Amino acid sequence: MTHAIRIHTHGGPEVMRWEEVPLPEPGPGEARVRHEAVGLNYIDVYYRTGLYKSPTMPATLGMEGAGVVTAVGPGVTHLAVGDRVAYASGPIGAYATERSIAADRLVKLPDGIDFRTAAAMMLQGMTAQYLLRRTYVVKPGDTIVVHAAAGGVGLIMCQWGKHLGARVIGVVSTPAKAELARAHGAAEVVIGYERLPEEVKRITGGAMVPVVYDSIGKDSFMASLDSLAPLGLMVSFGNASGPVGPIDVGMLGAKGSLYLTRPSLATYTAKHADLERSAQDLFDVVQSGAVKIMVNQTFPLREAEAAHRALEARQTTGSTVLLP
């Protein structure tokens, strides 16, 4: 047997239960992983509340983990028992001491990356990778806006954006988070999004920006659009304040022939080769020291309810790891 945090109904953090479940045997093309660390991400909240639908109930939450391969199923040739691995993709099920998962979703960890760092960085780090390197290819001299700049994805994007030669305008909710964002590469910081377009106009001398990365959603959507230069790209990749409602597509034209996208890590890493390239790009910048992963909070896995409460109350900074 193993243990997992499961939900039997959607709702607040209190719906999560620490339960004993059968130890899964890996099927064809699968590997079983004993978790050494599990990542906490806002997408876990979306599944818990029902904003994102889980395929079955009860459901084990969690998208990201790192650990050791304890068994492999038929047809798996690129992994062996004892390999150190990590992952950051569906299906959900990471909030467990041990689980089976499709082997092509796993990547081997370099010797220089420990389990806690891996669990803290795979989903957030590969999200930053596709946002900065594929959704909009950040170039030296670009000025970019990053919402939630003191969060897990935000701190990585501030560092990586600076490394790529961009000037990062970070958006945060408190002065303390502003200092954290500055310390990790943000050249400018705006507290709150209500005056964001005015601040971006001031910072850029009226030029505005070619791209805004917005993980807040409903509350910040219009402010983000109004911060873009003509032909700018609005990247809406999260819903921390709730999902963006229906919009008038003609508005994009009126505001400067803007582009709008709602990308996901699942799409960008659907092919194993893309997953490997994304992970390697992340490993390279972390091992070079250009990006430092900040594990600022840890919770026992069985106390995932407390971790969710802290995350939703914006009491966390950087990355949070759950320890089985």
PDB file of C-alpha atoms in Angstrom:
ATOM      1  CA  MET A   1       0.000   0.000   0.000  1.00  0.00           C
ATOM      2  CA  THR A   2       0.936   3.649  -0.391  1.00  0.00           C
ATOM      3  CA  HIS A   3      -0.601   6.959   0.723  1.00  0.00           C
ATOM      4  CA  ALA A   4      -2.088   9.808  -1.274  1.00  0.00           C
ATOM      5  CA  ILE A   5      -3.950  13.085  -0.893  1.00  0.00           C
ATOM      6  CA  ARG A   6      -7.319  12.520  -2.599  1.00  0.00           C
ATOM      7  CA  ILE A   7     -10.533  14.447  -3.106  1.00  0.00           C
ATOM      8  CA  HIS A   8     -13.991  12.862  -3.279  1.00  0.00           C
ATOM      9  CA  THR A   9     -15.747  16.120  -4.155  1.00  0.00           C
ATOM     10  CA  HIS A  10     -14.726  19.575  -5.363  1.00  0.00           C
ATOM     11  CA  GLY A  11     -14.387  22.447  -2.932  1.00  0.00           C
ATOM     12  CA  GLY A  12     -12.013  24.245  -0.589  1.00  0.00           C
ATOM     13  CA  PRO A  13      -8.776  22.901   0.905  1.00  0.00           C
ATOM     14  CA  GLU A  14     -10.779  20.961   3.492  1.00  0.00           C
ATOM     15  CA  VAL A  15     -11.956  18.436   0.857  1.00  0.00           C
ATOM     16  CA  MET A  16      -8.462  16.906   0.640  1.00  0.00           C
ATOM     17  CA  ARG A  17      -7.966  13.621   2.485  1.00  0.00           C
ATOM     18  CA  TRP A  18      -4.790  11.678   3.383  1.00  0.00           C
ATOM     19  CA  GLU A  19      -5.705   8.096   2.487  1.00  0.00           C
ATOM     20  CA  GLU A  20      -4.139   4.664   2.103  1.00  0.00           C
ATOM     21  CA  VAL A  21      -4.345   3.401  -1.480  1.00  0.00           C
ATOM     22  CA  PRO A  22      -3.060   0.292  -3.280  1.00  0.00           C
ATOM     23  CA  LEU A  23       0.529   0.358  -4.532  1.00  0.00           C
ATOM     24  CA  PRO A  24       0.206   0.690  -8.310  1.00  0.00           C
ATOM     25  CA  GLU A  25       1.855  -1.806 -10.620  1.00  0.00           C
ATOM     26  CA  PRO A  26       3.222  -0.199 -13.798  1.00  0.00           C
ATOM     27  CA  GLY A  27       1.415  -1.242 -16.958  1.00  0.00           C
ATOM     28  CA  PRO A  28       2.819  -1.361 -20.495  1.00  0.00           C
ATOM     29  CA  GLY A  29       4.842   1.779 -21.215  1.00  0.00           C
ATOM     30  CA  GLU A  30       4.696   2.914 -17.578  1.00  0.00           C
ATOM     31  CA  ALA A  31       7.178   3.326 -14.732  1.00  0.00           C
ATOM     32  CA  ARG A  32       6.540   3.451 -10.997  1.00  0.00           C
ATOM     33  CA  VAL A  33       8.145   6.334  -9.108  1.00  0.00           C
ATOM     34  CA  ARG A  34       8.749   6.656  -5.359  1.00  0.00           C
ATOM     35  CA  HIS A  35       8.437  10.363  -4.719  1.00  0.00           C
ATOM     36  CA  GLU A  36      11.131  12.172  -2.774  1.00  0.00           C
ATOM     37  CA  ALA A  37       9.423  15.552  -3.322  1.00  0.00           C
ATOM     38  CA  VAL A  38       6.207  16.820  -4.902  1.00  0.00           C
ATOM     39  CA  GLY A  39       5.612  20.265  -6.386  1.00  0.00           C
ATOM     40  CA  LEU A  40       2.768  22.579  -5.372  1.00  0.00           C
ATOM     41  CA  ASN A  41       1.230  24.581  -8.224  1.00  0.00           C
ATOM     42  CA  TYR A  42      -1.847  26.723  -8.752  1.00  0.00           C
ATOM     43  CA  ILE A  43      -3.175  24.217 -11.267  1.00  0.00           C
ATOM     44  CA  ASP A  44      -3.670  21.895  -8.271  1.00  0.00           C
ATOM     45  CA  VAL A  45      -6.171  24.422  -6.908  1.00  0.00           C
ATOM     46  CA  TYR A  46      -7.998  24.460 -10.257  1.00  0.00           C
ATOM     47  CA  TYR A  47      -8.445  20.667 -10.103  1.00  0.00           C
ATOM     48  CA  ARG A  48      -9.463  20.769  -6.446  1.00  0.00           C
ATOM     49  CA  THR A  49     -12.154  23.407  -7.029  1.00  0.00           C
ATOM     50  CA  GLY A  50     -13.438  21.837 -10.242  1.00  0.00           C
ATOM     51  CA  LEU A  51     -12.347  24.643 -12.579  1.00  0.00           C
ATOM     52  CA  TYR A  52     -10.394  21.884 -14.325  1.00  0.00           C
ATOM     53  CA  LYS A  53     -12.170  18.540 -14.409  1.00  0.00           C
ATOM     54  CA  SER A  54     -10.485  15.363 -13.181  1.00  0.00           C
ATOM     55  CA  PRO A  55     -11.279  12.262 -15.248  1.00  0.00           C
ATOM     56  CA  THR A  56     -12.442  10.204 -12.259  1.00  0.00           C
ATOM     57  CA  MET A  57     -13.435  10.571  -8.629  1.00  0.00           C
ATOM     58  CA  PRO A  58     -11.968  10.130  -6.106  1.00  0.00           C
ATOM     59  CA  ALA A  59      -8.964  11.938  -7.608  1.00  0.00           C
ATOM     60  CA  THR A  60      -5.385  12.286  -6.463  1.00  0.00           C
ATOM     61  CA  LEU A  61      -4.157  15.833  -7.026  1.00  0.00           C
ATOM     62  CA  GLY A  62      -0.756  17.005  -8.247  1.00  0.00           C
ATOM     63  CA  MET A  63       1.046  17.462 -11.556  1.00  0.00           C
ATOM     64  CA  GLU A  64       4.709  17.470 -10.585  1.00  0.00           C
ATOM     65  CA  GLY A  65       7.124  15.246  -8.730  1.00  0.00           C
ATOM     66  CA  ALA A  66      10.662  13.934  -8.459  1.00  0.00           C
ATOM     67  CA  GLY A  67      11.927  10.628  -7.180  1.00  0.00           C
ATOM     68  CA  VAL A  68      13.351   7.224  -7.972  1.00  0.00           C
ATOM     69  CA  VAL A  69      12.084   4.596 -10.407  1.00  0.00           C
ATOM     70  CA  THR A  70      11.073   1.488  -8.446  1.00  0.00           C
ATOM     71  CA  ALA A  71       9.598  -0.615 -11.282  1.00  0.00           C
ATOM     72  CA  VAL A  72       9.093  -0.465 -15.044  1.00  0.00           C
ATOM     73  CA  GLY A  73       6.350  -1.984 -17.147  1.00  0.00           C
ATOM     74  CA  PRO A  74       6.614  -3.933 -20.406  1.00  0.00           C
ATOM     75  CA  GLY A  75       8.077  -2.006 -23.313  1.00  0.00           C
ATOM     76  CA  VAL A  76      10.011   0.566 -21.260  1.00  0.00           C
ATOM     77  CA  THR A  77      13.618   0.615 -22.420  1.00  0.00           C
ATOM     78  CA  HIS A  78      14.905   4.149 -21.703  1.00  0.00           C
ATOM     79  CA  LEU A  79      14.478   3.903 -17.924  1.00  0.00           C
ATOM     80  CA  ALA A  80      15.659   1.433 -15.302  1.00  0.00           C
ATOM     81  CA  VAL A  81      14.997   0.779 -11.623  1.00  0.00           C
ATOM     82  CA  GLY A  82      17.068   3.229  -9.599  1.00  0.00           C
ATOM     83  CA  ASP A  83      17.009   6.081 -12.121  1.00  0.00           C
ATOM     84  CA  ARG A  84      16.482   9.556 -10.669  1.00  0.00           C
ATOM     85  CA  VAL A  85      13.602  11.169 -12.562  1.00  0.00           C
ATOM     86  CA  ALA A  86      11.187  14.079 -12.540  1.00  0.00           C
ATOM     87  CA  TYR A  87       8.031  15.076 -14.380  1.00  0.00           C
ATOM     88  CA  ALA A  88       5.528  17.913 -14.732  1.00  0.00           C
ATOM     89  CA  SER A  89       2.567  16.802 -16.770  1.00  0.00           C
ATOM     90  CA  GLY A  90      -0.734  14.999 -16.558  1.00  0.00           C
ATOM     91  CA  PRO A  91      -2.496  12.949 -15.654  1.00  0.00           C
ATOM     92  CA  ILE A  92      -2.860  14.254 -12.119  1.00  0.00           C
ATOM     93  CA  GLY A  93      -1.703  12.006  -9.290  1.00  0.00           C
ATOM     94  CA  ALA A  94       1.536  13.420  -7.861  1.00  0.00           C
ATOM     95  CA  TYR A  95       0.234  13.900  -4.298  1.00  0.00           C
ATOM     96  CA  ALA A  96       1.221  10.324  -3.431  1.00  0.00           C
ATOM     97  CA  THR A  97       4.169   8.607  -1.860  1.00  0.00           C
ATOM     98  CA  GLU A  98       4.433   6.376  -4.944  1.00  0.00           C
ATOM     99  CA  ARG A  99       2.654   6.277  -8.317  1.00  0.00           C
ATOM    100  CA  SER A 100       2.802   4.818 -11.801  1.00  0.00           C
ATOM    101  CA  ILE A 101       2.973   7.154 -14.792  1.00  0.00           C
ATOM    102  CA  ALA A 102       3.632   6.918 -18.514  1.00  0.00           C
ATOM    103  CA  ALA A 103       7.390   6.530 -18.886  1.00  0.00           C
ATOM    104  CA  ASP A 104       7.566   8.991 -21.772  1.00  0.00           C
ATOM    105  CA  ARG A 105       6.470  11.751 -19.337  1.00  0.00           C
ATOM    106  CA  LEU A 106       9.587  11.218 -17.216  1.00  0.00           C
ATOM    107  CA  VAL A 107      12.976  12.846 -17.725  1.00  0.00           C
ATOM    108  CA  LYS A 108      16.211  11.771 -16.068  1.00  0.00           C
ATOM    109  CA  LEU A 109      17.702  14.230 -13.603  1.00  0.00           C
ATOM    110  CA  PRO A 110      21.290  15.433 -13.973  1.00  0.00           C
ATOM    111  CA  ASP A 111      23.530  14.643 -11.005  1.00  0.00           C
ATOM    112  CA  GLY A 112      23.695  18.337 -10.036  1.00  0.00           C
ATOM    113  CA  ILE A 113      19.938  18.720  -9.469  1.00  0.00           C
ATOM    114  CA  ASP A 114      18.502  17.427  -6.179  1.00  0.00           C
ATOM    115  CA  PHE A 115      14.956  16.140  -5.727  1.00  0.00           C
ATOM    116  CA  ARG A 116      13.538  19.196  -3.950  1.00  0.00           C
ATOM    117  CA  THR A 117      14.886  21.537  -6.606  1.00  0.00           C
ATOM    118  CA  ALA A 118      13.546  19.273  -9.350  1.00  0.00           C
ATOM    119  CA  ALA A 119      10.071  19.047  -7.812  1.00  0.00           C
ATOM    120  CA  ALA A 120      10.030  22.812  -7.368  1.00  0.00           C
ATOM    121  CA  MET A 121      11.117  23.680 -10.883  1.00  0.00           C
ATOM    122  CA  MET A 122       9.834  21.236 -13.471  1.00  0.00           C
ATOM    123  CA  LEU A 123       6.326  22.596 -14.041  1.00  0.00           C
ATOM    124  CA  GLN A 124       7.166  26.215 -13.263  1.00  0.00           C
ATOM    125  CA  GLY A 125      10.520  26.122 -15.027  1.00  0.00           C
ATOM    126  CA  MET A 126       9.284  24.462 -18.210  1.00  0.00           C
ATOM    127  CA  THR A 127       6.349  26.872 -18.197  1.00  0.00           C
ATOM    128  CA  ALA A 128       8.842  29.741 -18.114  1.00  0.00           C
ATOM    129  CA  GLN A 129      10.826  28.022 -20.864  1.00  0.00           C
ATOM    130  CA  TYR A 130       7.983  27.780 -23.365  1.00  0.00           C
ATOM    131  CA  LEU A 131       6.685  31.258 -22.518  1.00  0.00           C
ATOM    132  CA  LEU A 132      10.051  32.955 -23.014  1.00  0.00           C
ATOM    133  CA  ARG A 133      11.519  30.754 -25.740  1.00  0.00           C
ATOM    134  CA  ARG A 134       8.527  29.661 -27.828  1.00  0.00           C
ATOM    135  CA  THR A 135       5.223  31.490 -27.208  1.00  0.00           C
ATOM    136  CA  TYR A 136       7.066  34.791 -27.625  1.00  0.00           C
ATOM    137  CA  VAL A 137      10.780  34.524 -28.391  1.00  0.00           C
ATOM    138  CA  VAL A 138      12.323  37.077 -26.040  1.00  0.00           C
ATOM    139  CA  LYS A 139      15.206  39.016 -27.610  1.00  0.00           C
ATOM    140  CA  PRO A 140      17.936  41.233 -26.149  1.00  0.00           C
ATOM    141  CA  GLY A 141      16.522  44.722 -25.708  1.00  0.00           C
ATOM    142  CA  ASP A 142      12.893  43.640 -25.298  1.00  0.00           C
ATOM    143  CA  THR A 143      10.863  45.040 -22.420  1.00  0.00           C
ATOM    144  CA  ILE A 144       8.389  42.488 -21.085  1.00  0.00           C
ATOM    145  CA  VAL A 145       5.705  42.454 -18.363  1.00  0.00           C
ATOM    146  CA  VAL A 146       5.516  39.501 -15.957  1.00  0.00           C
ATOM    147  CA  HIS A 147       2.580  39.249 -13.538  1.00  0.00           C
ATOM    148  CA  ALA A 148       2.975  37.503 -10.166  1.00  0.00           C
ATOM    149  CA  ALA A 149       6.681  38.224 -10.470  1.00  0.00           C
ATOM    150  CA  ALA A 150       7.443  37.012  -6.931  1.00  0.00           C
ATOM    151  CA  GLY A 151       5.724  33.659  -7.441  1.00  0.00           C
ATOM    152  CA  GLY A 152       7.284  30.409  -8.575  1.00  0.00           C
ATOM    153  CA  VAL A 153       6.965  30.975 -12.325  1.00  0.00           C
ATOM    154  CA  GLY A 154       7.505  34.710 -11.920  1.00  0.00           C
ATOM    155  CA  LEU A 155      10.854  34.500 -10.148  1.00  0.00           C
ATOM    156  CA  ILE A 156      12.137  32.093 -12.778  1.00  0.00           C
ATOM    157  CA  MET A 157      10.894  34.343 -15.594  1.00  0.00           C
ATOM    158  CA  CYS A 158      12.508  37.433 -14.057  1.00  0.00           C
ATOM    159  CA  GLN A 159      15.880  35.690 -13.904  1.00  0.00           C
ATOM    160  CA  TRP A 160      15.610  33.976 -17.272  1.00  0.00           C
ATOM    161  CA  GLY A 161      14.282  37.100 -18.981  1.00  0.00           C
ATOM    162  CA  LYS A 162      17.228  39.127 -17.676  1.00  0.00           C
ATOM    163  CA  HIS A 163      19.598  36.353 -18.791  1.00  0.00           C
ATOM    164  CA  LEU A 164      18.124  36.651 -22.306  1.00  0.00           C
ATOM    165  CA  GLY A 165      18.839  40.383 -22.338  1.00  0.00           C
ATOM    166  CA  ALA A 166      15.306  41.652 -21.679  1.00  0.00           C
ATOM    167  CA  ARG A 167      14.191  44.396 -19.309  1.00  0.00           C
ATOM    168  CA  VAL A 168      11.588  42.807 -17.049  1.00  0.00           C
ATOM    169  CA  ILE A 169       8.726  44.803 -15.545  1.00  0.00           C
ATOM    170  CA  GLY A 170       7.441  42.677 -12.677  1.00  0.00           C
ATOM    171  CA  VAL A 171       3.926  43.056 -11.264  1.00  0.00           C
ATOM    172  CA  VAL A 172       3.442  42.096  -7.604  1.00  0.00           C
ATOM    173  CA  SER A 173       0.951  42.652  -4.771  1.00  0.00           C
ATOM    174  CA  THR A 174       3.128  43.929  -1.892  1.00  0.00           C
ATOM    175  CA  PRO A 175       6.321  45.953  -1.292  1.00  0.00           C
ATOM    176  CA  ALA A 176       8.035  42.877   0.160  1.00  0.00           C
ATOM    177  CA  LYS A 177       7.304  40.930  -3.020  1.00  0.00           C
ATOM    178  CA  ALA A 178       8.575  43.900  -5.035  1.00  0.00           C
ATOM    179  CA  GLU A 179      11.958  43.625  -3.337  1.00  0.00           C
ATOM    180  CA  LEU A 180      12.044  39.890  -4.016  1.00  0.00           C
ATOM    181  CA  ALA A 181      11.290  40.405  -7.714  1.00  0.00           C
ATOM    182  CA  ARG A 182      14.005  43.079  -7.984  1.00  0.00           C
ATOM    183  CA  ALA A 183      16.499  40.781  -6.305  1.00  0.00           C
ATOM    184  CA  HIS A 184      15.804  38.170  -8.984  1.00  0.00           C
ATOM    185  CA  GLY A 185      16.172  40.246 -12.110  1.00  0.00           C
ATOM    186  CA  ALA A 186      13.178  42.565 -12.443  1.00  0.00           C
ATOM    187  CA  ALA A 187      14.458  45.933 -13.629  1.00  0.00           C
ATOM    188  CA  GLU A 188      11.185  47.659 -12.721  1.00  0.00           C
ATOM    189  CA  VAL A 189       8.382  46.598 -10.385  1.00  0.00           C
ATOM    190  CA  VAL A 190       4.757  47.724 -10.289  1.00  0.00           C
ATOM    191  CA  ILE A 191       2.725  47.056  -7.136  1.00  0.00           C
ATOM    192  CA  GLY A 192      -0.807  46.155  -8.202  1.00  0.00           C
ATOM    193  CA  TYR A 193      -2.191  46.030 -11.717  1.00  0.00           C
ATOM    194  CA  GLU A 194      -4.732  48.851 -11.468  1.00  0.00           C
ATOM    195  CA  ARG A 195      -2.264  51.468 -12.769  1.00  0.00           C
ATOM    196  CA  LEU A 196      -0.210  49.065 -14.858  1.00  0.00           C
ATOM    197  CA  PRO A 197      -0.807  50.727 -18.261  1.00  0.00           C
ATOM    198  CA  GLU A 198       0.194  54.121 -16.857  1.00  0.00           C
ATOM    199  CA  GLU A 199       3.332  52.704 -15.267  1.00  0.00           C
ATOM    200  CA  VAL A 200       4.306  50.797 -18.414  1.00  0.00           C
ATOM    201  CA  LYS A 201       3.806  53.964 -20.453  1.00  0.00           C
ATOM    202  CA  ARG A 202       6.069  55.876 -18.072  1.00  0.00           C
ATOM    203  CA  ILE A 203       8.749  53.178 -17.959  1.00  0.00           C
ATOM    204  CA  THR A 204       8.847  52.706 -21.749  1.00  0.00           C
ATOM    205  CA  GLY A 205       8.509  56.372 -22.664  1.00  0.00           C
ATOM    206  CA  GLY A 206       5.181  55.670 -24.309  1.00  0.00           C
ATOM    207  CA  ALA A 207       6.344  52.732 -26.430  1.00  0.00           C
ATOM    208  CA  MET A 208       4.508  50.109 -24.322  1.00  0.00           C
ATOM    209  CA  VAL A 209       5.588  46.436 -24.519  1.00  0.00           C
ATOM    210  CA  PRO A 210       5.523  43.662 -27.126  1.00  0.00           C
ATOM    211  CA  VAL A 211       4.324  40.977 -24.709  1.00  0.00           C
ATOM    212  CA  VAL A 212       2.541  40.644 -21.361  1.00  0.00           C
ATOM    213  CA  TYR A 213       2.636  37.346 -19.461  1.00  0.00           C
ATOM    214  CA  ASP A 214      -0.514  37.271 -17.317  1.00  0.00           C
ATOM    215  CA  SER A 215      -1.230  34.458 -14.850  1.00  0.00           C
ATOM    216  CA  ILE A 216      -3.779  36.448 -12.825  1.00  0.00           C
ATOM    217  CA  GLY A 217      -6.707  36.179 -15.234  1.00  0.00           C
ATOM    218  CA  LYS A 218     -10.004  37.990 -14.869  1.00  0.00           C
ATOM    219  CA  ASP A 219      -8.952  40.927 -12.674  1.00  0.00           C
ATOM    220  CA  SER A 220      -5.842  41.958 -14.619  1.00  0.00           C
ATOM    221  CA  PHE A 221      -6.880  41.108 -18.177  1.00  0.00           C
ATOM    222  CA  MET A 222      -7.847  44.593 -19.373  1.00  0.00           C
ATOM    223  CA  ALA A 223      -4.874  46.263 -17.703  1.00  0.00           C
ATOM    224  CA  SER A 224      -2.590  43.809 -19.457  1.00  0.00           C
ATOM    225  CA  LEU A 225      -4.166  44.471 -22.862  1.00  0.00           C
ATOM    226  CA  ASP A 226      -3.789  48.206 -22.336  1.00  0.00           C
ATOM    227  CA  SER A 227      -0.059  47.783 -21.635  1.00  0.00           C
ATOM    228  CA  LEU A 228       0.684  46.332 -25.070  1.00  0.00           C
ATOM    229  CA  ALA A 229       2.210  48.093 -28.044  1.00  0.00           C
ATOM    230  CA  PRO A 230       0.410  47.747 -31.411  1.00  0.00           C
ATOM    231  CA  LEU A 231       0.715  44.139 -32.663  1.00  0.00           C
ATOM    232  CA  GLY A 232       1.586  43.105 -29.111  1.00  0.00           C
ATOM    233  CA  LEU A 233       0.938  39.632 -27.705  1.00  0.00           C
ATOM    234  CA  MET A 234      -1.245  39.005 -24.663  1.00  0.00           C
ATOM    235  CA  VAL A 235      -0.254  35.682 -23.087  1.00  0.00           C
ATOM    236  CA  SER A 236      -2.961  34.594 -20.630  1.00  0.00           C
ATOM    237  CA  PHE A 237      -1.583  31.496 -18.917  1.00  0.00           C
ATOM    238  CA  GLY A 238      -3.328  31.397 -15.534  1.00  0.00           C
ATOM    239  CA  ASN A 239      -6.510  32.190 -13.619  1.00  0.00           C
ATOM    240  CA  ALA A 240      -5.448  33.116 -10.071  1.00  0.00           C
ATOM    241  CA  SER A 241      -8.282  35.685  -9.837  1.00  0.00           C
ATOM    242  CA  GLY A 242     -10.731  33.582 -11.832  1.00  0.00           C
ATOM    243  CA  PRO A 243     -11.146  32.746 -15.524  1.00  0.00           C
ATOM    244  CA  VAL A 244     -11.348  35.520 -18.102  1.00  0.00           C
ATOM    245  CA  GLY A 245     -14.926  35.973 -19.292  1.00  0.00           C
ATOM    246  CA  PRO A 246     -16.153  36.257 -22.880  1.00  0.00           C
ATOM    247  CA  ILE A 247     -14.522  39.082 -24.821  1.00  0.00           C
ATOM    248  CA  ASP A 248     -15.364  41.048 -27.943  1.00  0.00           C
ATOM    249  CA  VAL A 249     -12.742  39.950 -30.469  1.00  0.00           C
ATOM    250  CA  GLY A 250     -13.100  43.294 -32.216  1.00  0.00           C
ATOM    251  CA  MET A 251     -11.584  44.904 -29.117  1.00  0.00           C
ATOM    252  CA  LEU A 252      -8.229  43.389 -30.043  1.00  0.00           C
ATOM    253  CA  GLY A 253      -8.318  45.276 -33.307  1.00  0.00           C
ATOM    254  CA  ALA A 254      -9.391  48.524 -31.695  1.00  0.00           C
ATOM    255  CA  LYS A 255      -6.534  48.350 -29.198  1.00  0.00           C
ATOM    256  CA  GLY A 256      -3.840  47.928 -31.863  1.00  0.00           C
ATOM    257  CA  SER A 257      -4.333  44.673 -33.784  1.00  0.00           C
ATOM    258  CA  LEU A 258      -3.302  42.721 -30.700  1.00  0.00           C
ATOM    259  CA  TYR A 259      -2.715  38.985 -30.498  1.00  0.00           C
ATOM    260  CA  LEU A 260      -4.150  36.822 -27.710  1.00  0.00           C
ATOM    261  CA  THR A 261      -3.128  33.285 -26.766  1.00  0.00           C
ATOM    262  CA  ARG A 262      -3.991  30.857 -23.955  1.00  0.00           C
ATOM    263  CA  PRO A 263      -1.093  28.372 -23.999  1.00  0.00           C
ATOM    264  CA  SER A 264      -0.481  25.300 -21.835  1.00  0.00           C
ATOM    265  CA  LEU A 265       2.575  23.285 -20.887  1.00  0.00           C
ATOM    266  CA  ALA A 266       0.728  20.098 -21.873  1.00  0.00           C
ATOM    267  CA  THR A 267       0.569  21.211 -25.500  1.00  0.00           C
ATOM    268  CA  TYR A 268       4.146  22.449 -25.637  1.00  0.00           C
ATOM    269  CA  THR A 269       5.512  19.180 -24.209  1.00  0.00           C
ATOM    270  CA  ALA A 270       3.036  16.707 -25.724  1.00  0.00           C
ATOM    271  CA  LYS A 271       5.796  15.111 -27.806  1.00  0.00           C
ATOM    272  CA  HIS A 272       8.539  13.403 -25.815  1.00  0.00           C
ATOM    273  CA  ALA A 273      11.230  15.112 -27.907  1.00  0.00           C
ATOM    274  CA  ASP A 274       9.777  18.536 -27.027  1.00  0.00           C
ATOM    275  CA  LEU A 275       9.603  17.541 -23.364  1.00  0.00           C
ATOM    276  CA  GLU A 276      13.270  16.518 -23.417  1.00  0.00           C
ATOM    277  CA  ARG A 277      14.334  19.766 -25.116  1.00  0.00           C
ATOM    278  CA  SER A 278      12.340  21.904 -22.695  1.00  0.00           C
ATOM    279  CA  ALA A 279      13.736  20.088 -19.659  1.00  0.00           C
ATOM    280  CA  GLN A 280      17.305  20.263 -20.981  1.00  0.00           C
ATOM    281  CA  ASP A 281      16.992  24.004 -21.617  1.00  0.00           C
ATOM    282  CA  LEU A 282      15.810  24.398 -18.023  1.00  0.00           C
ATOM    283  CA  PHE A 283      18.548  22.169 -16.599  1.00  0.00           C
ATOM    284  CA  ASP A 284      21.163  24.184 -18.503  1.00  0.00           C
ATOM    285  CA  VAL A 285      20.153  27.602 -17.124  1.00  0.00           C
ATOM    286  CA  VAL A 286      19.797  26.248 -13.589  1.00  0.00           C
ATOM    287  CA  GLN A 287      23.132  24.445 -13.602  1.00  0.00           C
ATOM    288  CA  SER A 288      24.853  27.497 -15.095  1.00  0.00           C
ATOM    289  CA  GLY A 289      23.589  29.619 -12.210  1.00  0.00           C
ATOM    290  CA  ALA A 290      21.659  31.993 -14.487  1.00  0.00           C
ATOM    291  CA  VAL A 291      18.407  30.846 -12.843  1.00  0.00           C
ATOM    292  CA  LYS A 292      18.219  29.959  -9.157  1.00  0.00           C
ATOM    293  CA  ILE A 293      15.233  27.972  -7.920  1.00  0.00           C
ATOM    294  CA  MET A 294      13.857  29.386  -4.689  1.00  0.00           C
ATOM    295  CA  VAL A 295      12.215  26.715  -2.508  1.00  0.00           C
ATOM    296  CA  ASN A 296      10.833  29.126   0.083  1.00  0.00           C
ATOM    297  CA  GLN A 297       8.275  26.821   1.728  1.00  0.00           C
ATOM    298  CA  THR A 298       8.026  23.114   2.477  1.00  0.00           C
ATOM    299  CA  PHE A 299       5.087  21.185   3.941  1.00  0.00           C
ATOM    300  CA  PRO A 300       4.628  17.503   4.750  1.00  0.00           C
ATOM    301  CA  LEU A 301       2.559  15.957   1.958  1.00  0.00           C
ATOM    302  CA  ARG A 302      -0.095  14.900   4.467  1.00  0.00           C
ATOM    303  CA  GLU A 303      -0.529  18.639   5.308  1.00  0.00           C
ATOM    304  CA  ALA A 304      -1.362  19.636   1.731  1.00  0.00           C
ATOM    305  CA  GLU A 305      -4.486  21.420   3.036  1.00  0.00           C
ATOM    306  CA  ALA A 306      -2.310  23.972   4.865  1.00  0.00           C
ATOM    307  CA  ALA A 307      -0.141  24.398   1.778  1.00  0.00           C
ATOM    308  CA  HIS A 308      -3.182  25.143  -0.380  1.00  0.00           C
ATOM    309  CA  ARG A 309      -4.474  27.698   2.128  1.00  0.00           C
ATOM    310  CA  ALA A 310      -1.121  29.501   2.112  1.00  0.00           C
ATOM    311  CA  LEU A 311      -0.944  29.467  -1.683  1.00  0.00           C
ATOM    312  CA  GLU A 312      -4.448  30.849  -2.168  1.00  0.00           C
ATOM    313  CA  ALA A 313      -3.883  33.540   0.466  1.00  0.00           C
ATOM    314  CA  ARG A 314      -0.782  34.718  -1.445  1.00  0.00           C
ATOM    315  CA  GLN A 315       1.342  33.924   1.593  1.00  0.00           C
ATOM    316  CA  THR A 316       3.929  32.015  -0.438  1.00  0.00           C
ATOM    317  CA  THR A 317       6.836  33.253  -2.527  1.00  0.00           C
ATOM    318  CA  GLY A 318       8.990  31.325  -4.961  1.00  0.00           C
ATOM    319  CA  SER A 319       8.306  27.598  -4.999  1.00  0.00           C
ATOM    320  CA  THR A 320       6.658  25.315  -2.458  1.00  0.00           C
ATOM    321  CA  VAL A 321       7.467  21.621  -2.080  1.00  0.00           C
ATOM    322  CA  LEU A 322       5.457  18.853  -0.404  1.00  0.00           C
ATOM    323  CA  LEU A 323       7.543  16.146   1.268  1.00  0.00           C
ATOM    324  CA  PRO A 324       6.138  12.571   1.446  1.00  0.00           C
TER     325      PRO A 324
END
